[in-house]
């Protein structure tokens, strides 16, 4: 056989163009008849030979989609050490080592190791857990090769293979149908449509039909609900519609709101360090003419200004959040997603399987007046129960009414006489039953137009009358109204005859002169928790928007059922004509975005982000993958397709929207504790550096030795490692929290200098009261202790917007670590070997009394300024 004409190498083109190009290729096959397709692919009903299969595997590669590669431990470590703070500290450690910094080198490196190691092991553990979750089950497909039917692994399918499909099968590639019987395929993962699509072998006009709705094509990633078919494979692997979409998103990930905030804060502190450290170096060099001491002191100041524990504090907070979420059956794949949950102020969600249950239910059984009629349900049940063909989802929904089984079948009220199976040309099926009284009841169920065309009378209120034009118009209006509410509608009609014998044979010719009873209306209903979850999210200031590939009519009806009243709607075709700026202007007020392609969903996420929103996206289908990766936090479920799970940041093991609200609160707690550390460390370090600059200008010696600064900084940072255990005020959790660098900068500038007031008071006490002009060791010891005590104590003031110790008390671990650190600092000044290494001496008893007074005054003053700041500028 010759090589088939099948295009390849599409995945290198623009991401949004790839599915469009695949659509054109697939449409060309849909516009040919089955024989022409097989001829172009150089195959036949007997299938390919083993040699041809081998050649085509070499040409097209295995039938596998692109998957995101796991990060190796080495690459993960490099990425962690590439953090700006880690790089800065490593550079400072190298400079310190070259210039003879001694123990200072080890302290700096210890800070890097503590921060990086914890983050590395936590991320590696999370990645391992996610990998276990995502292991794919080996799947096979039924193919014809060398004239024989066999099962082969999906990855070994090639273009030109002849495959057999039946109920429950996953479509193994993009295929063109050759034969089909009663075939319904669920395409929800690709299109978002909740009800299965009918499929047949008829040639279509490719210019008039969207590729995904072409009835003679089936796509990789969809599955057969009912019926059977044979088909020829036209595209495999990365060349399928699904595969091209997967290839276009693997490796592409947007920087999230949290990432941007951390980076912006990091660079703020680095810029501050680049100004303050050289200033301290120059002042001390010019004042004392010992440029090496001045250089080492400047380095120590640079380290002191660096929030070196930030990566570790962030990671510990995220890890604790991940552990808490895992107890609620949620897998956190990427730690930053926990905070993004809390910052999220817009949740975009797919409809099918997320807001809805992802299954069909019989919602209404009504007569021509739109009134519920139990007799219609009875007749519909008998029709579905006694048909021997493959039952579709609507039959299953009808048969879910088990009380009817007992009433109509088990009690032998009716028994089957014959049936006329469903076919696509008639779009209906009929069953004849008897109640044993000599009369057959003939029940026909199917498409509204088909059944009404066969009906000549109508039954209302136990009376039968001719079906006139006015009643036909009223019936069609009722159906249109139901369709407008998103229902899939079937008509039900009956007739009766006196042929009450069990051997009576019915044919299509008996489908005439029917009495129209009414209609059966089906819908994918919302989840029981959806309304409550959406209301709870709204109460926590999170807007919910629905992004779906399904009909706007269906979606609006679901919105009404879950409490979203009068939603504004924007359709995919309209979005296609809008510029990015126009779309950004429209997204704020729109609640329902319907008939969307994957690219539309991605554009909507970008538009919301351009308006300053932190956006979450909840989806479980192939068509959701680009949006999942673009969102600040991508959320999927364990039952989602693999590419959706790979693209997400968080996976829900229970498909409950209520878990989302718990995640939001958990995320706000995490961010609250992260921001505590940043406020504490930055304001404290900023104030200390003001003190260092001032002291350097008038003291005849260094204000503090480099090793003492590093030790002070390390002890303070260690006291902060318990912040992740701290509680967060309930008031702080009531609204989304995201980075506000301007307000944070104001807080640092306002609160930081307060510590300098007490530093200068300490300088006065040490120089005037304790005569330290010629005793630098005593001065160093006094300032070291005061600085450590005030920094550690003020943590408890900054950690809450309330009155510390009275209205809000820190967690026990934070209280214990605070006491332990100040006790360690005090003991360092009296334990001989440690004191000698660090250059400390014993402090006089009066110092401790004066220190107590300063600490009380410091707490009161900081609380007053903090309260004023919150009233003036709001929370930070």
PDB file of N, CA and C in Angstrom, residues 341-346 540-543 614 664 668 671 732-738 740:
ATOM      1  N   UNK A 341      -6.325  30.860  45.625  1.00  0.00           N
ATOM      2  CA  UNK A 341      -7.697  30.595  46.029  1.00  0.00           C
ATOM      3  C   UNK A 341      -8.237  31.771  46.850  1.00  0.00           C
ATOM      4  N   UNK A 342      -7.436  32.195  47.824  1.00  0.00           N
ATOM      5  CA  UNK A 342      -7.869  33.273  48.701  1.00  0.00           C
ATOM      6  C   UNK A 342      -7.958  34.612  47.996  1.00  0.00           C
ATOM      7  N   UNK A 343      -7.055  34.844  47.047  1.00  0.00           N
ATOM      8  CA  UNK A 343      -7.048  36.118  46.318  1.00  0.00           C
ATOM      9  C   UNK A 343      -8.123  36.155  45.240  1.00  0.00           C
ATOM     10  N   UNK A 344      -8.643  34.993  44.866  1.00  0.00           N
ATOM     11  CA  UNK A 344      -9.618  34.899  43.772  1.00  0.00           C
ATOM     12  C   UNK A 344     -10.869  35.711  44.074  1.00  0.00           C
ATOM     13  N   UNK A 345     -11.216  36.609  43.144  1.00  0.00           N
ATOM     14  CA  UNK A 345     -12.466  37.350  43.286  1.00  0.00           C
ATOM     15  C   UNK A 345     -13.450  37.035  42.163  1.00  0.00           C
ATOM     16  N   UNK A 346     -13.019  36.242  41.169  1.00  0.00           N
ATOM     17  CA  UNK A 346     -13.909  35.765  40.113  1.00  0.00           C
ATOM     18  C   UNK A 346     -13.651  34.278  39.897  1.00  0.00           C
ATOM     19  N   UNK A 540     -18.803  35.562  50.214  1.00  0.00           N
ATOM     20  CA  UNK A 540     -17.377  35.791  50.465  1.00  0.00           C
ATOM     21  C   UNK A 540     -16.730  36.633  49.364  1.00  0.00           C
ATOM     22  N   UNK A 541     -17.587  37.381  48.643  1.00  0.00           N
ATOM     23  CA  UNK A 541     -17.121  38.359  47.636  1.00  0.00           C
ATOM     24  C   UNK A 541     -16.423  37.711  46.450  1.00  0.00           C
ATOM     25  N   UNK A 542     -16.889  36.544  46.041  1.00  0.00           N
ATOM     26  CA  UNK A 542     -16.374  35.891  44.843  1.00  0.00           C
ATOM     27  C   UNK A 542     -17.498  35.819  43.813  1.00  0.00           C
ATOM     28  N   UNK A 543     -17.325  36.510  42.682  1.00  0.00           N
ATOM     29  CA  UNK A 543     -18.315  36.447  41.612  1.00  0.00           C
ATOM     30  C   UNK A 543     -18.170  35.135  40.848  1.00  0.00           C
ATOM     31  N   UNK A 614      -8.318  38.483  40.062  1.00  0.00           N
ATOM     32  CA  UNK A 614      -7.627  37.206  40.252  1.00  0.00           C
ATOM     33  C   UNK A 614      -8.662  36.127  39.930  1.00  0.00           C
ATOM     34  N   UNK A 664     -11.263  28.634  49.364  1.00  0.00           N
ATOM     35  CA  UNK A 664     -11.132  30.091  49.387  1.00  0.00           C
ATOM     36  C   UNK A 664     -10.716  30.571  50.776  1.00  0.00           C
ATOM     37  N   UNK A 668      -7.140  32.309  51.982  1.00  0.00           N
ATOM     38  CA  UNK A 668      -7.025  33.602  52.657  1.00  0.00           C
ATOM     39  C   UNK A 668      -6.244  33.487  53.957  1.00  0.00           C
ATOM     40  N   UNK A 671      -2.543  33.344  52.866  1.00  0.00           N
ATOM     41  CA  UNK A 671      -2.036  34.655  52.477  1.00  0.00           C
ATOM     42  C   UNK A 671      -1.936  35.581  53.686  1.00  0.00           C
ATOM     43  N   UNK A 732     -10.697  39.326  58.726  1.00  0.00           N
ATOM     44  CA  UNK A 732      -9.736  39.433  57.627  1.00  0.00           C
ATOM     45  C   UNK A 732     -10.088  38.479  56.486  1.00  0.00           C
ATOM     46  N   UNK A 733     -10.932  37.478  56.786  1.00  0.00           N
ATOM     47  CA  UNK A 733     -11.243  36.423  55.819  1.00  0.00           C
ATOM     48  C   UNK A 733     -12.499  36.700  55.002  1.00  0.00           C
ATOM     49  N   UNK A 734     -13.132  37.845  55.217  1.00  0.00           N
ATOM     50  CA  UNK A 734     -14.436  38.075  54.611  1.00  0.00           C
ATOM     51  C   UNK A 734     -14.377  38.542  53.161  1.00  0.00           C
ATOM     52  N   UNK A 735     -13.209  38.887  52.643  1.00  0.00           N
ATOM     53  CA  UNK A 735     -13.112  39.352  51.258  1.00  0.00           C
ATOM     54  C   UNK A 735     -11.813  38.875  50.640  1.00  0.00           C
ATOM     55  N   UNK A 736     -11.734  38.865  49.308  1.00  0.00           N
ATOM     56  CA  UNK A 736     -10.508  38.410  48.645  1.00  0.00           C
ATOM     57  C   UNK A 736      -9.311  39.278  49.027  1.00  0.00           C
ATOM     58  N   UNK A 737      -8.161  38.655  49.130  1.00  0.00           N
ATOM     59  CA  UNK A 737      -6.938  39.368  49.488  1.00  0.00           C
ATOM     60  C   UNK A 737      -5.901  39.147  48.401  1.00  0.00           C
ATOM     61  N   UNK A 738      -5.352  40.218  47.906  1.00  0.00           N
ATOM     62  CA  UNK A 738      -4.282  40.113  46.917  1.00  0.00           C
ATOM     63  C   UNK A 738      -3.231  41.162  47.198  1.00  0.00           C
ATOM     64  N   UNK A 740      -1.139  44.295  47.359  1.00  0.00           N
ATOM     65  CA  UNK A 740      -1.269  45.732  47.155  1.00  0.00           C
ATOM     66  C   UNK A 740       0.045  46.361  47.590  1.00  0.00           C
TER      67      UNK A 740
END
